[in-house]
Amino acid sequence: MQNDHFQPHDHARCISTALDAAERFCAAQGLRLTPVRKRTLEILLSEHRALGAYDILAKLDADGFGSQPPVAYRALDFLTANGFAHKVEALNAYVACTHPGAEHAPAFLICRSCGVVEEAEAAPDKGPLARAAREAGFAIERAVVEAQGTCPACRSAHP
Amino acid sequence: MQNDHFQPHDHARCISTALDAAERFCAAQGLRLTPVRKRTLEILLSEHRALGAYDILAKLDADGFGSQPPVAYRALDFLTANGFAHKVEALNAYVACTHPGAEHAPAFLICRSCGVVEEAEAAPDKGPLARAAREAGFAIERAVVEAQGTCPACRSAHP
DNA sequence: ACATAAATGATATAACATTACACATCAACC
DNA sequence: GGTTGATGTGTAATGTTATATCATTTATGT
């Protein structure tokens, strides 16, 4: 794992790196990282926990963007469509991507105790699921891979 | 894969086998497979697609079991807690288990075209996710593994 | 038969998400 | 530089999924 957000780390750097990557990617692809979209990404980046759409909406509203659900969902659609954020299906919540820009198949480690979500690589062509799919002749287009458990920090804190 | 529900098969046997297994398991464990619970399992078993809680509720209501959400959710809680059914997180829907009784870590192959959900074994201690978890010192308690794509039957039908 | 625990009935509400339409802004072209 | 079409935003209304709470009933063990 190249990074480990369960441990203390330079989080300001997480934010600036990801934001910077998103800005470059949008510039290169002719995508518009508008104020709501950028702010939504900043909100997600502010923690390594998954936030519900309505949590995000409340913050956007406080910042003078609209107060209606589509405000948040549209921004999230943009961010997830372009790989800047992901939806965590098991939580119905959203998390900023830690290696944005490139196409990738994310997998998540979700700590039940502190709520931190760590992103890993799903490697969709390897592992038992891929084998089952090949045997059945099933063509995988997208994989949801989300592990819930306890992170090392929480385990040593509450033994 | 020991079974393949993407292909035509003796579905009546799927139903009776699973129902029978559930009945034996409940008898052995002192669990009560009450009428609502049994009927809910039958509804889920009637197809290999995932059904929403409110779809199930409508059928239960038609059968005289009450029309309020807790009726369905309580039955689903019982079935999922005991391994007779699973929730498919990516769909917010529920599917009957095809190898009930034993503790197991399910993984799913979900066909976007026909909606059939095939259950496979997740093998939580193998694969890339397990490796990432070990490296991070993360203890996995539950894994959501759901692949979406197209099944062989649908692929040969719509080439 | 009684006490207890488990299950159900019923009401209300919370949490998550989409449709639809009006208006504004932007990019491109003439 | 104004027109046009595409994209993005504001807002209202609604749809979908899930839970909390409390009263009542039913099953179980003694």
CSV table of C-alpha atoms (C1' of nucleotides) in Angstrom, one decimal:
chain,number,residue,atom,x,y,z
A,1,MET,CA,0.0,0.0,0.0
A,2,GLN,CA,1.5,3.3,-1.1
A,3,ASN,CA,-0.3,5.3,1.6
A,4,ASP,CA,-2.1,4.5,4.8
A,5,HIS,CA,-4.7,6.9,6.0
A,6,PHE,CA,-5.4,4.9,9.1
A,7,GLN,CA,-2.2,6.4,10.5
A,8,PRO,CA,-1.4,10.1,11.2
A,9,HIS,CA,-0.1,11.7,8.1
A,10,ASP,CA,0.3,15.1,6.4
A,11,HIS,CA,-3.3,15.5,5.5
A,12,ALA,CA,-2.9,19.0,4.0
A,13,ARG,CA,-0.7,17.4,1.4
A,14,CYS,CA,-3.4,14.8,0.7
A,15,ILE,CA,-5.8,17.6,-0.1
A,16,SER,CA,-3.5,19.7,-2.2
A,17,THR,CA,-2.2,16.8,-4.2
A,18,ALA,CA,-5.7,15.5,-5.0
A,19,LEU,CA,-7.1,18.9,-5.8
A,20,ASP,CA,-4.2,19.7,-8.0
A,21,ALA,CA,-4.5,16.4,-9.8
A,22,ALA,CA,-8.2,17.1,-10.4
A,23,GLU,CA,-7.5,20.6,-11.7
A,24,ARG,CA,-4.8,19.3,-14.1
A,25,PHE,CA,-7.0,16.5,-15.3
A,26,CYS,CA,-9.9,18.8,-16.0
A,27,ALA,CA,-7.8,21.3,-17.8
A,28,ALA,CA,-6.3,18.5,-20.0
A,29,GLN,CA,-9.7,16.9,-20.8
A,30,GLY,CA,-11.7,20.1,-21.2
A,31,LEU,CA,-13.8,19.3,-18.1
A,32,ARG,CA,-15.2,22.2,-16.1
A,33,LEU,CA,-14.3,22.0,-12.4
A,34,THR,CA,-16.9,24.6,-11.4
A,35,PRO,CA,-17.1,26.2,-7.9
A,36,VAL,CA,-19.7,23.7,-6.6
A,37,ARG,CA,-17.8,20.8,-8.0
A,38,LYS,CA,-14.5,22.0,-6.6
A,39,ARG,CA,-16.0,22.8,-3.2
A,40,THR,CA,-17.7,19.3,-3.1
A,41,LEU,CA,-14.3,17.7,-3.7
A,42,GLU,CA,-12.7,19.8,-1.0
A,43,ILE,CA,-15.4,18.8,1.4
A,44,LEU,CA,-14.8,15.1,0.6
A,45,LEU,CA,-11.1,15.6,0.8
A,46,SER,CA,-11.3,17.2,4.2
A,47,GLU,CA,-11.6,13.7,5.9
A,48,HIS,CA,-10.9,10.2,4.9
A,49,ARG,CA,-14.3,9.2,6.0
A,50,ALA,CA,-17.3,8.6,3.6
A,51,LEU,CA,-19.8,11.4,3.7
A,52,GLY,CA,-23.5,11.1,2.9
A,53,ALA,CA,-24.9,13.3,0.2
A,54,TYR,CA,-27.0,15.2,2.7
A,55,ASP,CA,-24.0,15.9,4.9
A,56,ILE,CA,-22.3,17.4,1.8
A,57,LEU,CA,-25.4,19.2,0.8
A,58,ALA,CA,-25.6,20.9,4.2
A,59,LYS,CA,-22.1,22.2,3.8
A,60,LEU,CA,-22.7,23.4,0.3
A,61,ASP,CA,-25.8,25.2,1.5
A,62,ALA,CA,-23.8,26.8,4.3
A,63,ASP,CA,-21.3,28.0,1.7
A,64,GLY,CA,-24.1,29.7,-0.4
A,65,PHE,CA,-24.6,27.0,-3.0
A,66,GLY,CA,-28.2,25.7,-3.3
A,67,SER,CA,-30.0,23.7,-0.6
A,68,GLN,CA,-31.7,21.1,-2.7
A,69,PRO,CA,-30.5,17.5,-3.1
A,70,PRO,CA,-29.7,17.8,-6.8
A,71,VAL,CA,-27.0,20.4,-6.0
A,72,ALA,CA,-25.1,17.7,-4.1
A,73,TYR,CA,-26.0,14.8,-6.4
A,74,ARG,CA,-25.0,16.6,-9.5
A,75,ALA,CA,-21.6,17.5,-8.1
A,76,LEU,CA,-21.1,13.9,-6.9
A,77,ASP,CA,-22.1,12.6,-10.3
A,78,PHE,CA,-19.4,14.7,-11.9
A,79,LEU,CA,-16.8,13.7,-9.4
A,80,THR,CA,-17.5,10.0,-9.5
A,81,ALA,CA,-17.9,9.9,-13.3
A,82,ASN,CA,-14.4,11.4,-13.6
A,83,GLY,CA,-12.7,9.3,-10.9
A,84,PHE,CA,-12.2,12.1,-8.4
A,85,ALA,CA,-14.5,10.4,-5.9
A,86,HIS,CA,-16.2,7.1,-5.4
A,87,LYS,CA,-19.5,5.9,-3.9
A,88,VAL,CA,-19.2,3.4,-1.1
A,89,GLU,CA,-22.2,1.2,-1.7
A,90,ALA,CA,-22.2,-0.5,1.7
A,91,LEU,CA,-22.6,3.0,3.4
A,92,ASN,CA,-24.5,4.9,0.7
A,93,ALA,CA,-21.9,7.5,1.1
A,94,TYR,CA,-19.1,9.1,-0.9
A,95,VAL,CA,-15.3,9.4,-0.5
A,96,ALA,CA,-12.6,11.3,-2.3
A,97,CYS,CA,-10.3,9.4,-4.5
A,98,THR,CA,-6.7,9.1,-3.3
A,99,HIS,CA,-5.3,8.4,-6.7
A,100,PRO,CA,-7.4,10.4,-9.1
A,101,GLY,CA,-7.1,10.9,-12.8
A,102,ALA,CA,-6.5,7.5,-14.1
A,103,GLU,CA,-9.1,4.9,-14.7
A,104,HIS,CA,-9.0,2.4,-11.9
A,105,ALA,CA,-11.0,-0.2,-10.0
A,106,PRO,CA,-11.2,0.8,-6.4
A,107,ALA,CA,-11.5,-1.5,-3.4
A,108,PHE,CA,-12.1,-0.2,0.1
A,109,LEU,CA,-11.1,-1.0,3.6
A,110,ILE,CA,-13.7,0.6,5.9
A,111,CYS,CA,-13.1,0.9,9.6
A,112,ARG,CA,-16.2,0.4,11.6
A,113,SER,CA,-14.8,2.2,14.6
A,114,CYS,CA,-13.3,5.4,13.2
A,115,GLY,CA,-15.0,5.4,9.9
A,116,VAL,CA,-11.9,5.9,7.9
A,117,VAL,CA,-12.0,4.5,4.3
A,118,GLU,CA,-8.8,3.4,2.7
A,119,GLU,CA,-8.7,2.9,-1.0
A,120,ALA,CA,-6.8,-0.1,-2.5
A,121,GLU,CA,-6.6,-1.5,-6.0
A,122,ALA,CA,-9.3,-4.2,-6.7
A,123,ALA,CA,-7.3,-5.9,-9.5
A,124,PRO,CA,-10.5,-7.0,-11.2
A,125,ASP,CA,-8.8,-9.7,-13.3
A,126,LYS,CA,-7.3,-11.5,-10.3
A,127,GLY,CA,-8.7,-13.2,-7.3
A,128,PRO,CA,-11.5,-15.7,-6.6
A,129,LEU,CA,-14.2,-13.6,-8.1
A,130,ALA,CA,-12.5,-13.3,-11.4
A,131,ARG,CA,-12.0,-17.0,-11.5
A,132,ALA,CA,-15.7,-17.6,-10.8
A,133,ALA,CA,-16.6,-15.2,-13.5
A,134,ARG,CA,-14.4,-16.8,-16.0
A,135,GLU,CA,-15.9,-20.2,-15.2
A,136,ALA,CA,-19.4,-18.9,-15.6
A,137,GLY,CA,-18.6,-17.0,-18.8
A,138,PHE,CA,-19.5,-13.8,-17.1
A,139,ALA,CA,-18.0,-10.5,-18.3
A,140,ILE,CA,-17.3,-8.2,-15.4
A,141,GLU,CA,-17.8,-4.5,-16.2
A,142,ARG,CA,-17.6,-3.1,-12.7
A,143,ALA,CA,-16.8,-4.5,-9.3
A,144,VAL,CA,-17.8,-3.3,-5.9
A,145,VAL,CA,-15.3,-4.5,-3.3
A,146,GLU,CA,-15.7,-3.2,0.2
A,147,ALA,CA,-14.2,-4.8,3.3
A,148,GLN,CA,-15.5,-3.7,6.7
A,149,GLY,CA,-13.5,-4.3,9.8
A,150,THR,CA,-11.2,-2.6,12.2
A,151,CYS,CA,-8.1,-0.6,11.4
A,152,PRO,CA,-4.8,-1.1,13.3
A,153,ALA,CA,-5.1,2.3,15.1
A,154,CYS,CA,-8.6,1.5,16.5
A,155,ARG,CA,-7.5,-2.1,17.4
A,156,SER,CA,-4.6,-0.9,19.5
A,157,ALA,CA,-6.7,1.9,21.1
A,158,HIS,CA,-9.6,-0.4,22.1
A,159,PRO,CA,-8.0,-3.8,22.8
B,1,MET,CA,-19.1,-23.2,-9.9
B,2,GLN,CA,-21.3,-25.9,-8.6
B,3,ASN,CA,-24.4,-24.4,-10.1
B,4,ASP,CA,-25.2,-21.8,-12.7
B,5,HIS,CA,-28.4,-19.9,-12.6
B,6,PHE,CA,-27.7,-17.9,-15.7
B,7,GLN,CA,-28.6,-21.1,-17.6
B,8,PRO,CA,-32.0,-22.8,-17.7
B,9,HIS,CA,-32.3,-25.2,-14.8
B,10,ASP,CA,-34.7,-27.1,-12.6
B,11,HIS,CA,-35.8,-24.1,-10.6
B,12,ALA,CA,-38.5,-25.9,-8.6
B,13,ARG,CA,-35.6,-27.9,-7.2
B,14,CYS,CA,-33.7,-24.7,-6.3
B,15,ILE,CA,-36.7,-23.6,-4.3
B,16,SER,CA,-37.4,-26.9,-2.5
B,17,THR,CA,-33.8,-27.6,-1.7
B,18,ALA,CA,-33.2,-24.1,-0.2
B,19,LEU,CA,-36.5,-24.1,1.7
B,20,ASP,CA,-35.8,-27.5,3.0
B,21,ALA,CA,-32.3,-26.6,4.1
B,22,ALA,CA,-33.7,-23.5,5.9
B,23,GLU,CA,-36.3,-25.6,7.7
B,24,ARG,CA,-33.8,-28.1,8.9
B,25,PHE,CA,-31.4,-25.4,10.0
B,26,CYS,CA,-34.1,-23.6,12.0
B,27,ALA,CA,-35.3,-26.8,13.6
B,28,ALA,CA,-31.7,-27.7,14.6
B,29,GLN,CA,-30.9,-24.2,15.9
B,30,GLY,CA,-34.2,-23.5,17.6
B,31,LEU,CA,-35.0,-20.7,15.2
B,32,ARG,CA,-38.5,-19.9,14.3
B,33,LEU,CA,-39.3,-19.9,10.6
B,34,THR,CA,-42.7,-18.2,11.1
B,35,PRO,CA,-45.2,-17.8,8.2
B,36,VAL,CA,-44.0,-14.3,7.2
B,37,ARG,CA,-40.4,-15.4,7.2
B,38,LYS,CA,-41.1,-18.5,5.3
B,39,ARG,CA,-43.2,-16.7,2.8
B,40,THR,CA,-40.5,-14.0,2.4
B,41,LEU,CA,-38.0,-16.7,1.7
B,42,GLU,CA,-40.3,-18.2,-0.9
B,43,ILE,CA,-40.7,-14.9,-2.6
B,44,LEU,CA,-37.0,-14.4,-2.8
B,45,LEU,CA,-36.5,-17.9,-4.0
B,46,SER,CA,-39.1,-17.5,-6.8
B,47,GLU,CA,-36.5,-15.8,-8.9
B,48,HIS,CA,-32.7,-15.5,-9.0
B,49,ARG,CA,-33.0,-11.8,-9.2
B,50,ALA,CA,-32.6,-9.4,-6.3
B,51,LEU,CA,-35.9,-7.9,-5.0
B,52,GLY,CA,-36.3,-4.6,-3.3
B,53,ALA,CA,-37.8,-4.6,0.2
B,54,TYR,CA,-40.9,-2.8,-1.0
B,55,ASP,CA,-41.4,-5.3,-3.9
B,56,ILE,CA,-41.4,-8.0,-1.2
B,57,LEU,CA,-43.6,-6.0,1.0
B,58,ALA,CA,-46.2,-5.6,-1.7
B,59,LYS,CA,-46.3,-9.4,-2.1
B,60,LEU,CA,-46.5,-10.0,1.6
B,61,ASP,CA,-49.4,-7.5,1.8
B,62,ALA,CA,-51.2,-9.2,-1.0
B,63,ASP,CA,-50.9,-12.4,1.0
B,64,GLY,CA,-52.4,-10.8,4.0
B,65,PHE,CA,-49.3,-10.2,6.1
B,66,GLY,CA,-49.4,-6.5,6.7
B,67,SER,CA,-48.5,-3.5,4.6
B,68,GLN,CA,-46.0,-1.6,6.6
B,69,PRO,CA,-42.2,-1.5,5.9
B,70,PRO,CA,-41.1,-3.2,9.2
B,71,VAL,CA,-43.0,-6.3,8.1
B,72,ALA,CA,-40.6,-6.8,5.2
B,73,TYR,CA,-37.5,-5.5,6.9
B,74,ARG,CA,-37.9,-7.7,10.0
B,75,ALA,CA,-38.3,-10.8,7.9
B,76,LEU,CA,-35.3,-9.8,5.8
B,77,ASP,CA,-33.3,-9.2,8.9
B,78,PHE,CA,-34.1,-12.7,10.1
B,79,LEU,CA,-33.2,-14.3,6.8
B,80,THR,CA,-30.0,-12.4,6.3
B,81,ALA,CA,-28.9,-12.8,9.9
B,82,ASN,CA,-29.2,-16.6,9.5
B,83,GLY,CA,-27.7,-16.8,6.0
B,84,PHE,CA,-30.9,-17.7,4.1
B,85,ALA,CA,-30.7,-14.5,2.1
B,86,HIS,CA,-28.2,-11.7,1.4
B,87,LYS,CA,-28.4,-8.0,0.7
B,88,VAL,CA,-26.9,-6.9,-2.5
B,89,GLU,CA,-25.5,-3.5,-1.6
B,90,ALA,CA,-25.0,-2.3,-5.1
B,91,LEU,CA,-28.7,-2.7,-5.8
B,92,ASN,CA,-30.2,-2.0,-2.3
B,93,ALA,CA,-32.0,-5.3,-2.8
B,94,TYR,CA,-32.2,-8.8,-1.5
B,95,VAL,CA,-31.6,-12.2,-2.9
B,96,ALA,CA,-32.1,-15.8,-1.6
B,97,CYS,CA,-29.0,-17.7,-0.7
B,98,THR,CA,-28.2,-20.7,-2.8
B,99,HIS,CA,-26.1,-22.5,-0.2
B,100,PRO,CA,-27.8,-21.7,3.0
B,101,GLY,CA,-27.2,-23.0,6.4
B,102,ALA,CA,-23.4,-22.7,6.8
B,103,GLU,CA,-21.6,-19.5,7.5
B,104,HIS,CA,-20.1,-18.2,4.4
B,105,ALA,CA,-18.7,-15.1,2.7
B,106,PRO,CA,-20.8,-14.5,-0.4
B,107,ALA,CA,-19.7,-12.8,-3.6
B,108,PHE,CA,-22.1,-11.9,-6.4
B,109,LEU,CA,-22.1,-11.8,-10.2
B,110,ILE,CA,-25.0,-9.5,-11.2
B,111,CYS,CA,-26.2,-9.4,-14.8
B,112,ARG,CA,-27.1,-5.9,-15.9
B,113,SER,CA,-29.3,-7.3,-18.7
B,114,CYS,CA,-31.4,-10.0,-17.1
B,115,GLY,CA,-30.9,-9.1,-13.5
B,116,VAL,CA,-29.9,-12.6,-12.4
B,117,VAL,CA,-27.7,-12.7,-9.4
B,118,GLU,CA,-25.3,-15.6,-9.1
B,119,GLU,CA,-23.7,-16.3,-5.8
B,120,ALA,CA,-20.1,-17.4,-5.5
B,121,GLU,CA,-17.6,-17.8,-2.7
B,122,ALA,CA,-15.7,-14.6,-1.8
B,123,ALA,CA,-12.7,-16.4,-0.2
B,124,PRO,CA,-12.0,-13.5,2.2
B,125,ASP,CA,-8.5,-14.6,3.0
B,126,LYS,CA,-7.3,-14.7,-0.6
B,127,GLY,CA,-7.0,-12.2,-3.4
B,128,PRO,CA,-5.7,-8.7,-3.7
B,129,LEU,CA,-8.0,-7.2,-1.1
B,130,ALA,CA,-6.9,-9.6,1.6
B,131,ARG,CA,-3.3,-8.8,0.7
B,132,ALA,CA,-3.9,-5.1,1.1
B,133,ALA,CA,-5.7,-5.6,4.4
B,134,ARG,CA,-2.8,-7.7,5.7
B,135,GLU,CA,-0.3,-5.0,4.7
B,136,ALA,CA,-2.3,-2.3,6.4
B,137,GLY,CA,-2.9,-4.4,9.5
B,138,PHE,CA,-6.6,-4.2,8.9
B,139,ALA,CA,-8.9,-7.0,10.2
B,140,ILE,CA,-11.7,-7.8,7.8
B,141,GLU,CA,-15.0,-8.8,9.4
B,142,ARG,CA,-17.2,-8.6,6.5
B,143,ALA,CA,-16.6,-8.2,2.8
B,144,VAL,CA,-19.0,-6.9,0.1
B,145,VAL,CA,-17.9,-8.3,-3.2
B,146,GLU,CA,-20.3,-7.6,-6.1
B,147,ALA,CA,-19.4,-7.8,-9.8
B,148,GLN,CA,-21.7,-6.2,-12.3
B,149,GLY,CA,-21.6,-7.2,-16.0
B,150,THR,CA,-23.3,-9.4,-18.5
B,151,CYS,CA,-24.0,-13.1,-18.2
B,152,PRO,CA,-23.2,-15.6,-21.1
B,153,ALA,CA,-26.9,-16.1,-21.9
B,154,CYS,CA,-27.5,-12.3,-22.4
B,155,ARG,CA,-24.3,-11.9,-24.3
B,156,SER,CA,-25.2,-14.6,-26.8
B,157,ALA,CA,-28.8,-13.2,-27.1
B,158,HIS,CA,-27.7,-9.6,-27.8
B,159,PRO,CA,-24.4,-9.8,-29.6
C,1,DA,C1',-51.2,-20.9,34.8
C,2,DC,C1',-47.7,-17.8,35.0
C,3,DA,C1',-43.5,-15.1,33.8
C,4,DT,C1',-40.5,-14.0,30.3
C,5,DA,C1',-38.8,-13.4,25.9
C,6,DA,C1',-39.7,-13.2,21.0
C,7,DA,C1',-42.5,-11.7,17.3
C,8,DT,C1',-46.0,-8.8,15.2
C,9,DG,C1',-49.0,-4.7,14.3
C,10,DA,C1',-49.2,0.1,13.6
C,11,DT,C1',-47.7,4.9,13.3
C,12,DA,C1',-44.5,8.0,12.3
C,13,DT,C1',-40.3,9.7,10.5
C,14,DA,C1',-35.6,9.5,8.9
C,15,DA,C1',-32.2,8.9,5.2
C,16,DC,C1',-31.1,8.5,0.4
C,17,DA,C1',-32.1,9.7,-4.5
C,18,DT,C1',-34.5,11.3,-8.9
C,19,DT,C1',-37.7,13.9,-12.1
C,20,DA,C1',-38.9,18.0,-14.2
C,21,DC,C1',-38.7,22.6,-15.5
C,22,DA,C1',-37.1,27.4,-15.5
C,23,DC,C1',-33.1,30.1,-15.9
C,24,DA,C1',-28.1,31.3,-16.4
C,25,DT,C1',-23.7,30.7,-18.3
C,26,DC,C1',-20.4,29.2,-21.6
C,27,DA,C1',-18.2,28.0,-26.1
C,28,DA,C1',-18.4,28.2,-30.8
C,29,DC,C1',-19.6,29.9,-34.9
C,30,DC,C1',-21.2,33.3,-38.3
D,1,DG,C1',-20.4,41.2,-31.2
D,2,DG,C1',-24.8,38.7,-31.4
D,3,DT,C1',-27.0,34.1,-32.1
D,4,DT,C1',-27.3,29.5,-31.1
D,5,DG,C1',-26.9,25.2,-28.8
D,6,DA,C1',-25.0,22.7,-25.1
D,7,DT,C1',-23.9,22.5,-20.4
D,8,DG,C1',-24.6,23.8,-15.7
D,9,DT,C1',-27.4,25.6,-11.8
D,10,DG,C1',-31.7,26.8,-8.8
D,11,DT,C1',-35.8,25.1,-7.0
D,12,DA,C1',-40.0,22.4,-6.2
D,13,DA,C1',-41.9,18.2,-5.9
D,14,DT,C1',-41.7,13.4,-5.5
D,15,DG,C1',-40.0,8.7,-5.2
D,16,DT,C1',-37.4,5.1,-2.8
D,17,DT,C1',-35.1,2.8,0.9
D,18,DA,C1',-34.8,2.1,5.9
D,19,DT,C1',-35.5,2.8,11.1
D,20,DA,C1',-37.4,4.2,15.7
D,21,DT,C1',-41.0,3.6,18.9
D,22,DC,C1',-44.6,1.6,21.5
D,23,DA,C1',-48.5,-1.3,22.2
D,24,DT,C1',-50.1,-6.0,21.6
D,25,DT,C1',-49.9,-10.8,20.8
D,26,DT,C1',-47.8,-15.3,20.7
D,27,DA,C1',-44.6,-18.8,22.0
D,28,DT,C1',-41.6,-21.0,25.6
D,29,DG,C1',-39.9,-22.6,30.0
D,30,DT,C1',-41.2,-23.4,34.7
